XYZ file of C-alpha atoms in Angstrom:
652
model
C -90.038 90.323 -124.530
C -90.327 87.664 -122.104
C -93.830 88.392 -120.042
C -93.339 86.876 -116.728
C -96.405 84.905 -114.907
C -97.279 85.456 -111.545
C -94.562 83.125 -109.879
C -92.283 84.824 -111.620
C -94.022 88.217 -110.496
C -94.041 87.172 -106.794
C -90.350 86.312 -106.737
C -89.508 89.766 -108.652
C -91.547 91.924 -105.446
C -89.476 89.407 -103.056
C -86.145 90.157 -104.775
C -86.640 93.884 -104.963
C -88.475 94.324 -101.072
C -84.367 92.770 -100.798
C -82.681 95.001 -103.302
C -84.419 98.598 -101.289
C -82.991 97.644 -97.996
C -79.430 96.366 -99.253
C -79.437 100.234 -101.287
C -80.440 102.328 -97.957
C -83.670 103.212 -99.231
C -85.489 101.573 -96.089
C -85.317 103.985 -93.105
C -87.681 102.514 -90.322
C -90.866 102.524 -91.667
C -90.999 99.616 -94.640
C -93.484 101.173 -97.391
C -94.758 98.987 -99.968
C -94.343 97.613 -103.511
C -96.639 96.306 -106.120
C -96.519 95.080 -109.925
C -99.761 94.844 -112.319
C -100.560 91.013 -113.048
C -103.115 92.009 -114.978
C -105.398 94.838 -116.484
C -107.902 94.040 -113.705
C -105.162 92.628 -111.128
C -102.077 93.694 -108.683
C -100.173 91.706 -107.144
C -98.678 94.123 -103.315
C -96.145 93.854 -101.028
C -98.204 92.145 -97.508
C -98.785 94.728 -94.431
C -95.949 95.206 -91.468
C -93.928 92.183 -92.796
C -90.164 92.691 -92.959
C -88.725 92.591 -96.478
C -85.932 90.201 -95.878
C -88.308 87.895 -94.386
C -90.989 87.957 -97.248
C -91.318 84.821 -99.803
C -93.466 84.926 -102.596
C -96.451 83.171 -101.150
C -96.802 86.591 -98.752
C -97.629 88.510 -101.939
C -100.995 89.806 -101.912
C -103.136 89.807 -105.456
C -105.797 92.734 -105.082
C -108.182 93.433 -107.384
C -107.708 97.265 -108.561
C -110.961 98.167 -108.579
C -113.025 96.571 -105.835
C -109.727 96.026 -103.722
C -110.811 92.686 -102.955
C -107.277 90.251 -102.230
C -107.007 86.700 -102.357
C -105.028 84.766 -99.268
C -104.607 85.066 -95.886
C -102.592 87.974 -95.603
C -103.484 91.813 -94.866
C -102.222 93.616 -98.211
C -100.526 97.063 -97.408
C -102.796 99.808 -96.129
C -101.813 101.928 -99.423
C -103.261 99.276 -101.986
C -105.858 101.673 -103.134
C -102.592 104.331 -103.775
C -101.137 101.621 -105.767
C -104.358 100.716 -107.380
C -105.091 104.177 -108.013
C -101.964 104.452 -109.878
C -102.695 101.975 -112.188
C -105.894 102.440 -113.018
C -104.782 106.102 -113.970
C -101.344 105.255 -116.203
C -102.114 102.423 -117.753
C -98.589 102.300 -119.236
C -97.362 101.382 -115.298
C -96.099 98.402 -114.910
C -94.984 98.692 -110.966
C -94.598 101.008 -107.941
C -92.578 101.669 -105.146
C -93.456 103.367 -102.489
C -90.308 103.580 -99.618
C -88.793 105.806 -96.566
C -84.960 106.607 -97.803
C -83.312 108.868 -96.292
C -83.024 111.797 -97.821
C -86.260 111.708 -99.870
C -87.667 111.832 -96.143
C -85.522 114.840 -95.051
C -87.765 116.661 -98.292
C -91.172 114.637 -96.852
C -90.552 115.713 -93.267
C -90.579 119.309 -94.446
C -93.313 119.300 -96.877
C -90.981 120.169 -99.695
C -90.476 119.556 -103.004
C -87.134 118.765 -104.522
C -85.333 121.342 -107.037
C -83.815 118.961 -110.094
C -80.008 120.297 -110.309
C -78.932 117.589 -112.675
C -79.941 117.571 -116.475
C -79.943 114.019 -116.827
C -82.712 113.810 -113.571
C -84.711 116.855 -115.344
C -85.297 114.227 -117.832
C -87.238 111.626 -115.554
C -88.698 113.984 -112.717
C -89.021 117.589 -114.797
C -87.289 121.137 -112.760
C -88.730 120.071 -109.506
C -90.042 117.063 -107.959
C -93.307 117.264 -106.939
C -94.788 116.900 -103.572
C -97.507 115.194 -102.615
C -99.993 117.235 -100.099
C -100.222 115.749 -96.333
C -102.932 112.489 -95.665
C -103.278 109.892 -93.342
C -101.744 106.867 -94.184
C -104.238 104.328 -95.976
C -106.426 107.126 -96.949
C -108.491 107.913 -99.610
C -107.263 111.707 -98.974
C -103.500 110.199 -99.299
C -104.527 108.433 -102.662
C -105.909 111.465 -104.112
C -102.891 114.254 -103.297
C -100.619 111.604 -104.132
C -101.877 110.459 -107.787
C -102.471 114.722 -108.773
C -98.655 115.438 -107.502
C -97.430 112.606 -109.174
C -99.379 112.983 -113.000
C -97.551 111.673 -115.562
C -94.424 111.867 -113.422
C -91.623 108.796 -112.752
C -92.166 110.093 -108.913
C -92.766 112.442 -106.177
C -92.274 113.636 -102.360
C -95.042 112.340 -100.667
C -95.323 114.900 -97.217
C -93.980 112.721 -94.360
C -94.251 109.940 -95.628
C -91.166 109.686 -97.773
C -91.465 108.978 -101.925
C -93.300 107.489 -104.353
C -91.647 105.783 -107.709
C -93.332 103.706 -110.817
C -92.019 102.122 -113.891
C -93.237 100.783 -116.747
C -91.144 97.612 -115.118
C -89.899 96.904 -111.167
C -85.939 97.722 -112.541
C -87.555 100.931 -114.058
C -89.310 101.643 -111.292
C -86.491 100.896 -108.675
C -83.922 102.731 -110.884
C -86.080 105.784 -110.355
C -85.928 105.183 -106.567
C -82.487 105.118 -106.360
C -81.873 108.893 -108.911
C -84.649 110.194 -106.672
C -82.620 109.571 -103.810
C -79.086 110.684 -105.100
C -81.182 113.784 -106.376
C -82.372 114.355 -102.591
C -78.677 113.379 -101.513
C -76.773 115.608 -104.086
C -79.435 118.949 -103.420
C -78.734 118.731 -99.392
C -74.769 117.699 -99.392
C -74.042 120.232 -101.773
C -75.479 123.022 -99.902
C -78.364 124.105 -102.218
C -81.141 123.450 -99.087
C -79.071 125.462 -96.658
C -78.384 128.216 -99.018
C -81.905 128.336 -99.994
C -83.629 127.914 -96.736
C -81.222 130.874 -95.612
C -82.243 133.187 -98.190
C -85.532 132.012 -97.583
C -85.573 132.672 -93.573
C -83.261 136.167 -94.190
C -86.123 137.515 -96.585
C -89.471 136.430 -94.181
C -87.523 138.163 -91.178
C -86.900 141.186 -93.333
C -90.434 141.125 -93.806
C -91.754 140.302 -90.330
C -89.236 143.511 -88.767
C -91.106 145.642 -91.870
C -94.107 145.020 -90.615
C -93.174 145.072 -86.725
C -91.893 148.505 -87.318
C -95.458 149.583 -88.495
C -96.729 148.407 -84.970
C -99.695 146.941 -86.195
C -98.957 144.236 -83.875
C -98.724 146.649 -80.953
C -102.593 147.504 -80.748
C -104.373 145.340 -78.168
C -107.301 145.251 -80.376
C -105.264 143.342 -83.355
C -103.257 140.914 -80.444
C -107.134 140.063 -79.497
C -108.462 139.430 -83.065
C -105.280 136.952 -83.902
C -106.024 134.801 -80.910
C -109.059 134.639 -81.315
C -108.075 133.571 -84.822
C -105.625 131.303 -83.466
C -108.142 129.200 -81.226
C -111.114 129.405 -84.338
C -108.559 127.343 -86.625
C -107.156 124.867 -84.051
C -111.169 124.308 -83.341
C -111.749 123.802 -86.983
C -108.541 121.198 -87.213
C -109.616 119.419 -83.957
C -110.211 116.239 -85.994
C -106.521 116.385 -87.667
C -104.945 116.931 -84.970
C -106.426 114.004 -83.441
C -105.110 112.373 -86.226
C -101.698 113.198 -86.741
C -101.077 112.821 -83.112
C -102.410 109.369 -83.123
C -100.190 108.834 -86.127
C -97.204 110.680 -84.316
C -97.067 109.176 -80.908
C -100.280 107.029 -80.918
C -102.285 108.823 -78.133
C -105.731 108.672 -77.681
C -108.456 111.620 -78.655
C -109.207 111.515 -74.536
C -105.149 111.865 -73.889
C -105.208 114.485 -77.227
C -107.157 117.092 -75.476
C -106.406 116.850 -72.072
C -102.815 117.110 -72.747
C -102.442 119.124 -75.961
C -105.794 120.976 -77.542
C -107.492 121.671 -74.147
C -104.165 123.280 -72.413
C -103.933 125.398 -75.603
C -107.553 126.760 -75.642
C -106.633 127.294 -71.264
C -103.828 129.705 -72.216
C -105.703 131.342 -75.130
C -108.712 132.652 -72.977
C -106.155 133.477 -70.408
C -104.632 135.907 -72.816
C -107.800 137.112 -73.783
C -109.469 137.748 -70.380
C -106.210 139.504 -69.023
C -104.959 141.141 -72.066
C -105.620 144.644 -70.961
C -104.267 144.198 -67.239
C -101.031 142.403 -68.900
C -100.401 145.044 -71.012
C -101.091 148.391 -69.058
C -98.297 150.266 -67.986
C -97.758 150.072 -64.075
C -97.199 152.227 -61.890
C -94.201 151.833 -59.043
C -92.931 154.272 -56.045
C -90.948 156.699 -56.480
C -87.692 157.434 -54.475
C -87.899 161.169 -52.715
C -84.461 161.619 -54.322
C -86.401 161.873 -57.988
C -89.781 164.006 -56.745
C -91.652 165.200 -58.579
C -92.111 162.372 -60.945
C -93.998 159.201 -61.514
C -92.313 155.728 -62.474
C -93.776 153.717 -64.925
C -92.658 150.293 -66.242
C -94.005 149.488 -70.222
C -94.059 145.832 -71.453
C -92.249 146.079 -74.626
C -92.804 143.079 -77.288
C -89.011 142.119 -78.788
C -90.056 141.908 -81.927
C -89.713 138.577 -84.314
C -89.036 135.797 -81.906
C -88.537 131.939 -82.675
C -90.242 129.458 -80.732
C -88.222 126.075 -81.260
C -90.437 123.007 -79.843
C -90.027 119.091 -78.727
C -91.713 116.358 -80.402
C -93.407 115.064 -77.053
C -95.821 117.155 -76.534
C -95.714 118.483 -80.279
C -99.041 120.869 -80.494
C -98.992 122.240 -77.057
C -95.579 122.870 -76.723
C -95.737 125.235 -79.567
C -98.919 126.652 -79.737
C -98.888 127.625 -76.052
C -95.762 129.817 -75.795
C -96.661 131.110 -79.435
C -100.369 132.702 -77.384
C -97.846 134.311 -75.326
C -95.556 135.650 -78.094
C -98.939 136.542 -79.719
C -100.102 138.225 -76.799
C -96.982 140.435 -76.273
C -97.250 141.814 -79.325
C -94.511 140.359 -81.557
C -94.153 138.861 -84.178
C -93.079 134.682 -84.571
C -91.607 132.009 -86.495
C -91.784 128.579 -85.661
C -89.935 125.527 -85.861
C -91.864 122.035 -84.688
C -90.363 118.812 -84.543
C -89.302 116.654 -87.287
C -89.366 113.773 -85.272
C -93.291 114.464 -85.356
C -93.802 115.218 -88.946
C -97.644 114.714 -88.890
C -98.272 117.522 -86.118
C -95.462 119.572 -88.146
C -97.244 119.859 -90.844
C -100.905 120.336 -89.092
C -99.261 123.700 -87.349
C -97.990 124.492 -90.692
C -101.297 124.224 -92.112
C -103.157 126.161 -89.388
C -100.872 129.044 -89.260
C -100.746 129.314 -92.922
C -104.063 129.132 -93.270
C -104.426 132.237 -90.029
C -101.302 134.454 -90.458
C -99.197 135.977 -92.963
C -95.431 134.916 -92.785
C -94.880 138.848 -91.884
C -96.315 137.905 -88.744
C -96.106 133.937 -87.852
C -94.371 131.323 -90.050
C -93.285 128.168 -89.631
C -90.072 126.063 -90.943
C -90.126 122.594 -90.652
C -86.983 120.243 -90.984
C -84.113 118.772 -89.084
C -81.016 119.844 -87.887
C -80.187 121.723 -90.873
C -83.172 124.091 -91.077
C -82.329 124.564 -86.888
C -79.070 125.514 -87.522
C -80.191 127.641 -90.610
C -82.440 129.399 -87.988
C -79.722 129.643 -84.948
C -77.431 131.463 -87.479
C -79.945 134.145 -87.871
C -80.492 137.111 -85.369
C -83.966 136.812 -83.218
C -85.012 138.867 -80.819
C -85.571 136.603 -78.746
C -84.939 132.783 -78.599
C -88.139 130.384 -76.969
C -86.706 126.924 -77.105
C -88.304 123.160 -75.559
C -86.087 120.497 -75.764
C -83.382 118.326 -74.471
C -79.579 119.657 -72.988
C -77.920 119.038 -75.715
C -79.776 121.117 -78.221
C -80.013 123.782 -75.579
C -76.611 124.152 -75.121
C -76.363 124.737 -79.384
C -79.301 127.218 -79.244
C -77.949 129.389 -75.942
C -74.280 129.159 -77.566
C -75.881 130.579 -80.804
C -77.563 132.906 -78.979
C -74.935 134.635 -77.488
C -72.768 135.439 -80.639
C -75.982 137.891 -81.430
C -76.802 138.666 -77.813
C -80.220 137.573 -78.399
C -82.584 136.607 -74.829
C -83.546 133.408 -74.680
C -85.797 130.595 -72.639
C -85.150 127.256 -72.484
C -87.322 124.723 -71.337
C -85.165 121.788 -70.390
C -85.571 118.439 -68.721
C -83.698 116.109 -65.926
C -84.679 113.529 -63.849
C -87.424 114.065 -61.602
C -87.853 112.571 -58.185
C -91.049 111.510 -57.325
C -90.234 110.878 -52.604
C -92.455 108.543 -51.091
C -92.295 108.822 -47.075
C -93.753 106.583 -44.477
C -97.016 108.727 -43.869
C -98.058 109.009 -47.263
C -101.439 107.950 -48.580
C -100.117 104.798 -50.891
C -103.360 104.337 -53.038
C -103.454 107.455 -53.608
C -99.590 108.012 -54.535
C -99.893 105.210 -56.339
C -102.627 106.005 -58.264
C -101.400 109.249 -58.815
C -97.745 108.527 -59.939
C -99.068 105.979 -62.571
C -100.719 108.319 -64.419
C -97.873 111.226 -64.224
C -95.571 108.330 -65.269
C -96.996 106.257 -67.965
C -98.979 109.033 -69.362
C -97.563 109.867 -73.104
C -95.690 106.492 -72.766
C -93.235 108.087 -70.289
C -92.181 110.668 -72.746
C -92.943 114.119 -70.708
C -90.671 116.010 -69.430
C -91.667 116.580 -65.944
C -92.747 113.088 -65.449
C -91.707 111.427 -62.312
C -88.125 110.058 -63.598
C -87.842 107.713 -60.498
C -88.978 107.127 -57.030
C -87.336 107.435 -53.803
C -89.179 105.420 -51.086
C -89.135 104.841 -47.719
C -88.279 101.785 -46.579
C -91.133 100.763 -44.359
C -93.624 101.320 -47.387
C -91.680 100.235 -50.147
C -93.755 96.824 -50.997
C -96.925 98.088 -50.337
C -96.287 100.871 -53.225
C -95.056 98.639 -55.369
C -98.521 96.668 -55.230
C -100.312 99.603 -55.592
C -98.547 100.536 -58.251
C -99.292 97.446 -60.612
C -102.869 97.480 -59.152
C -103.144 101.008 -60.399
C -101.396 100.357 -63.706
C -104.097 97.547 -64.164
C -106.752 99.331 -63.411
C -105.573 102.188 -65.824
C -104.579 100.351 -68.903
C -105.741 96.251 -67.729
C -103.814 93.525 -67.943
C -102.300 94.134 -71.116
C -101.208 97.422 -70.883
C -98.987 97.596 -74.002
C -102.275 96.246 -76.181
C -104.380 99.235 -74.595
C -106.013 101.562 -76.762
C -105.415 104.665 -73.637
C -101.671 103.601 -73.772
C -99.479 105.695 -76.003
C -96.399 104.876 -77.974
C -92.141 105.432 -78.978
C -92.103 108.249 -81.074
C -89.083 106.239 -82.533
C -87.310 103.124 -83.338
C -83.919 105.346 -82.061
C -85.340 106.169 -78.475
C -87.451 102.673 -78.358
C -84.007 101.181 -78.517
C -82.821 103.114 -76.207
C -84.987 102.439 -73.854
C -84.967 98.609 -74.552
C -80.964 98.892 -74.001
C -81.936 100.857 -70.168
C -83.500 97.820 -69.232
C -81.672 94.981 -70.241
C -80.085 93.294 -68.177
C -81.739 94.234 -65.564
C -84.282 92.236 -62.705
C -87.728 93.515 -63.432
C -90.070 93.843 -60.661
C -93.082 94.264 -63.352
C -93.317 94.641 -67.313
C -96.292 95.677 -69.299
C -94.950 94.190 -72.901
C -92.946 94.902 -75.654
C -93.900 95.289 -78.911
C -91.076 96.880 -81.549
C -92.860 96.557 -84.441
C -95.626 98.857 -83.456
C -92.943 101.189 -80.778
C -95.235 99.725 -77.844
C -93.491 99.776 -74.585
C -95.436 98.962 -71.500
C -94.775 99.925 -67.890
C -91.636 98.813 -66.474
C -90.921 99.141 -62.963
C -87.131 97.961 -61.493
C -87.727 97.783 -57.574
C -84.239 97.071 -57.020
C -81.936 99.932 -58.406
C -79.383 101.732 -57.274
C -78.136 105.401 -57.344
C -75.389 103.410 -60.085
C -78.313 101.252 -61.815
C -78.313 102.145 -65.650
C -81.429 103.883 -65.819
C -80.197 106.560 -63.285
C -77.643 107.448 -65.900
C -79.898 109.510 -67.916
C -83.492 111.126 -68.250
C -85.281 108.215 -69.122
C -87.848 110.087 -70.993
C -89.985 107.115 -71.247
C -91.844 104.015 -69.009
C -89.384 102.956 -67.120
C -89.977 103.493 -62.985
C -86.740 102.764 -61.171
C -87.258 102.619 -57.109
C -84.514 102.901 -54.672
C -85.200 102.880 -50.977
C -85.001 105.217 -48.190
C -84.695 105.608 -44.819
C -84.135 109.548 -43.604
C -84.730 112.225 -45.814
C -81.719 114.312 -44.720
C -79.880 111.573 -46.762
C -82.417 112.141 -49.893
C -81.204 115.968 -50.139
C -77.802 114.609 -49.917
C -77.487 112.565 -52.470
C -79.649 114.836 -54.658
C -77.582 118.214 -53.746
C -74.928 116.294 -55.841
C -76.516 115.978 -59.206
C -78.235 118.245 -61.803
C -81.228 120.302 -60.796
C -84.458 118.870 -61.863
C -87.591 120.405 -63.306
C -89.471 118.956 -61.153
C -90.079 117.464 -58.004
C -92.739 115.121 -56.590
C -93.348 114.257 -53.089
C -95.879 112.207 -51.279
C -96.840 112.642 -47.574
C -98.690 113.654 -44.560
C -95.919 115.318 -43.069
C -95.871 118.995 -42.774
C -92.392 118.724 -41.475
C -91.389 116.678 -44.543
C -93.175 119.321 -46.542
C -91.120 122.162 -45.083
C -87.866 120.166 -45.129
C -88.121 119.548 -48.862
C -89.564 122.420 -50.115
C -86.459 124.483 -47.968
C -83.864 122.385 -48.804
C -84.070 120.800 -52.520
C -83.613 123.116 -55.562
C -85.804 122.038 -58.592
C -87.842 124.352 -61.144
C -91.644 123.361 -59.770
C -93.436 120.535 -58.433
C -96.450 119.143 -56.285
C -96.867 117.787 -52.892
C -99.160 114.520 -53.285
C -99.444 114.580 -57.072
C -97.515 114.704 -60.371
C -97.657 116.576 -63.296
C -100.476 119.255 -62.429
C -98.210 121.813 -61.222
C -97.832 123.002 -64.890
C -101.877 123.026 -65.328
C -102.270 126.182 -63.925
C -102.051 129.681 -66.008
C -101.437 131.111 -62.443
C -97.682 130.090 -61.426
C -94.753 130.035 -63.610
C -93.313 127.028 -65.377
C -89.889 126.361 -66.047
C -86.533 124.987 -64.981
C -83.283 125.605 -62.584
C -79.957 125.121 -63.886
C -79.491 122.583 -65.848
C -82.990 121.886 -66.531
C -83.655 124.923 -67.778
C -83.637 128.834 -67.097
C -86.495 131.475 -67.669
C -90.233 129.855 -67.916
C -93.874 130.880 -68.740
C -97.614 130.041 -68.396
C -100.150 132.584 -68.270
C -99.126 135.781 -67.406
C -95.670 134.930 -67.232
C -95.766 134.101 -71.076
C -96.216 137.632 -71.022
C -93.480 138.948 -69.391
C -91.209 136.035 -71.076
C -92.111 137.924 -74.636
C -91.913 141.677 -73.301
C -88.930 143.571 -72.127
C -89.507 145.768 -69.282
C -89.034 149.314 -70.251
C -88.527 151.667 -67.148
C -89.732 155.228 -67.780
C -89.470 158.510 -65.045
C -91.446 161.228 -66.312
C -90.067 164.141 -64.521
C -92.101 167.295 -63.650
C -91.532 170.457 -65.231
C -92.441 173.053 -62.118
C -89.643 171.638 -59.794
C -86.261 171.072 -60.308
C -84.449 170.328 -57.083
C -80.621 171.920 -57.527
C -79.042 169.756 -55.374
C -77.227 167.436 -58.038
C -75.775 170.848 -60.205
C -72.322 171.394 -59.821
C -70.614 173.435 -58.238
C -70.148 171.030 -55.291
C -68.515 173.101 -52.882
C -71.542 172.814 -50.345
C -72.374 170.638 -47.379
C -73.728 167.281 -47.849
C -76.289 167.547 -45.746
C -79.215 167.883 -47.369
C -77.857 165.359 -49.848
C -77.543 162.678 -47.342
C -81.181 163.552 -46.364
C -82.726 162.316 -50.155
C -80.103 159.802 -50.639
C -79.643 157.168 -47.465
């Protein structure tokens, strides 16, 4: 058998990188390949380079023990993982880590793959192993992957695709093809769906049995659950920071400000006010029911489904969960597949805190959503886009399940001629570009009075640079776009547009800096849909009445912001324009209070939550009339052949 020299190995790595792309085994993130060069060294692909542009000279020689490397290129961040496999498995000559379509479904869900084909069982066994989650390039990821791989030829890596190995590169590549095919067949032939449906049916049955025992209705049990949840979040804070940085590029400060801190605040509110919220409310009784007492009891629904989005994946999962638990419900939580690292830590926190008969997490993508929505829940709480919101409502209607829909929309920001321009610009920049514009209540566009437009434009740019520097796309305080699909959608919105300001674009890192379009019109591309990104169109106006008329013909927004010193403008806008909620002389901050409801209207949603409104959302108002046995007024009983004078006195 011919023994390859170093140049032949370099050429082979280049060749198989291209083969991975051609075979459809690369989706989004490139992954990494390596070959054993000697007992002490290996060749690995460099960090961040397109496989189709690699040359043999780009391959990096790395010492498998010290991890020191030669040459100008930086090796893949997973060099330690590759080296660890070679050290543990002397028979292995090649390793491939890739993010393929079907294997990534199982990776995002954090699930191993049952092997149903006999010929594949000889390669992978009856169950493809699953490696626990670890951050990229860390010793934790290396440890979990090597443990899961064992003496096997491949495994699924939670949130990281798959890894396969072989004696040769040909064999490792063949194992990748077979593992991907194993995942594809399992999904396409319905095994995955059937298994998930059985799983969720069983969990729902357990939750209903547990709820029927009445344990969750006890206030001390609810209080204990909230305390446990808060403590577990606290214990996992560092992992939450890391996960949100991985999924969305959020800084630690922003994570606490917009995610973890809001969860703590909601739990604290529930603990402080639980007795008052759960207490039956006595209301006035009409004379027709004298003598009696009228009481309203707040009764938990049972098993509720909470479906959350990817943009604030931690906060928008645990804040409604806190309300559901405070109200006395059991819950099934479904975080978004687009934020896999956060989904994993949510599942970890919940599994370590609660039994699945009380709270359970389901991960995965559309298939998992469909499986959940095919079941009957006692209440469904959904946060996300309008398209999926319609599907949720349609599915809920089949079971007559009540729903809350927290959707989105194009939230206008009105700046009139009396506004404090420097302050308005600072608050608009913060609210718009927080989380790289991926906020459902972010100002979607600006309506500015023509007399202050130039001042506002200059102030916006000044504040962008004050908050994020002259090169915002490289600011450590500036987040990234969630994935390539959304990045490409956003770049298409500004293609061909004259931009007043652009903070830079870096597709490799999914970074898009702030963008201002100063000559936008109602017909501009960016005005056709909710932007959900760092693009800020500006339209000028000369009269608030024209603004009202234009907004009346459009879907009702989730939020509206008005910057003005004029009380007349404040009164006109709040009285005449319908929107879910908003601020005068600020952005976004209306949702950071537990004393007001947060929710949409019309196309932007239905229902609301936060604080006492979360408790109301997750409970049924049960009316009970407690009638006295001492007096029984005879007026209601037949025979009715009497004068209605007394009846008219009671019922008027």
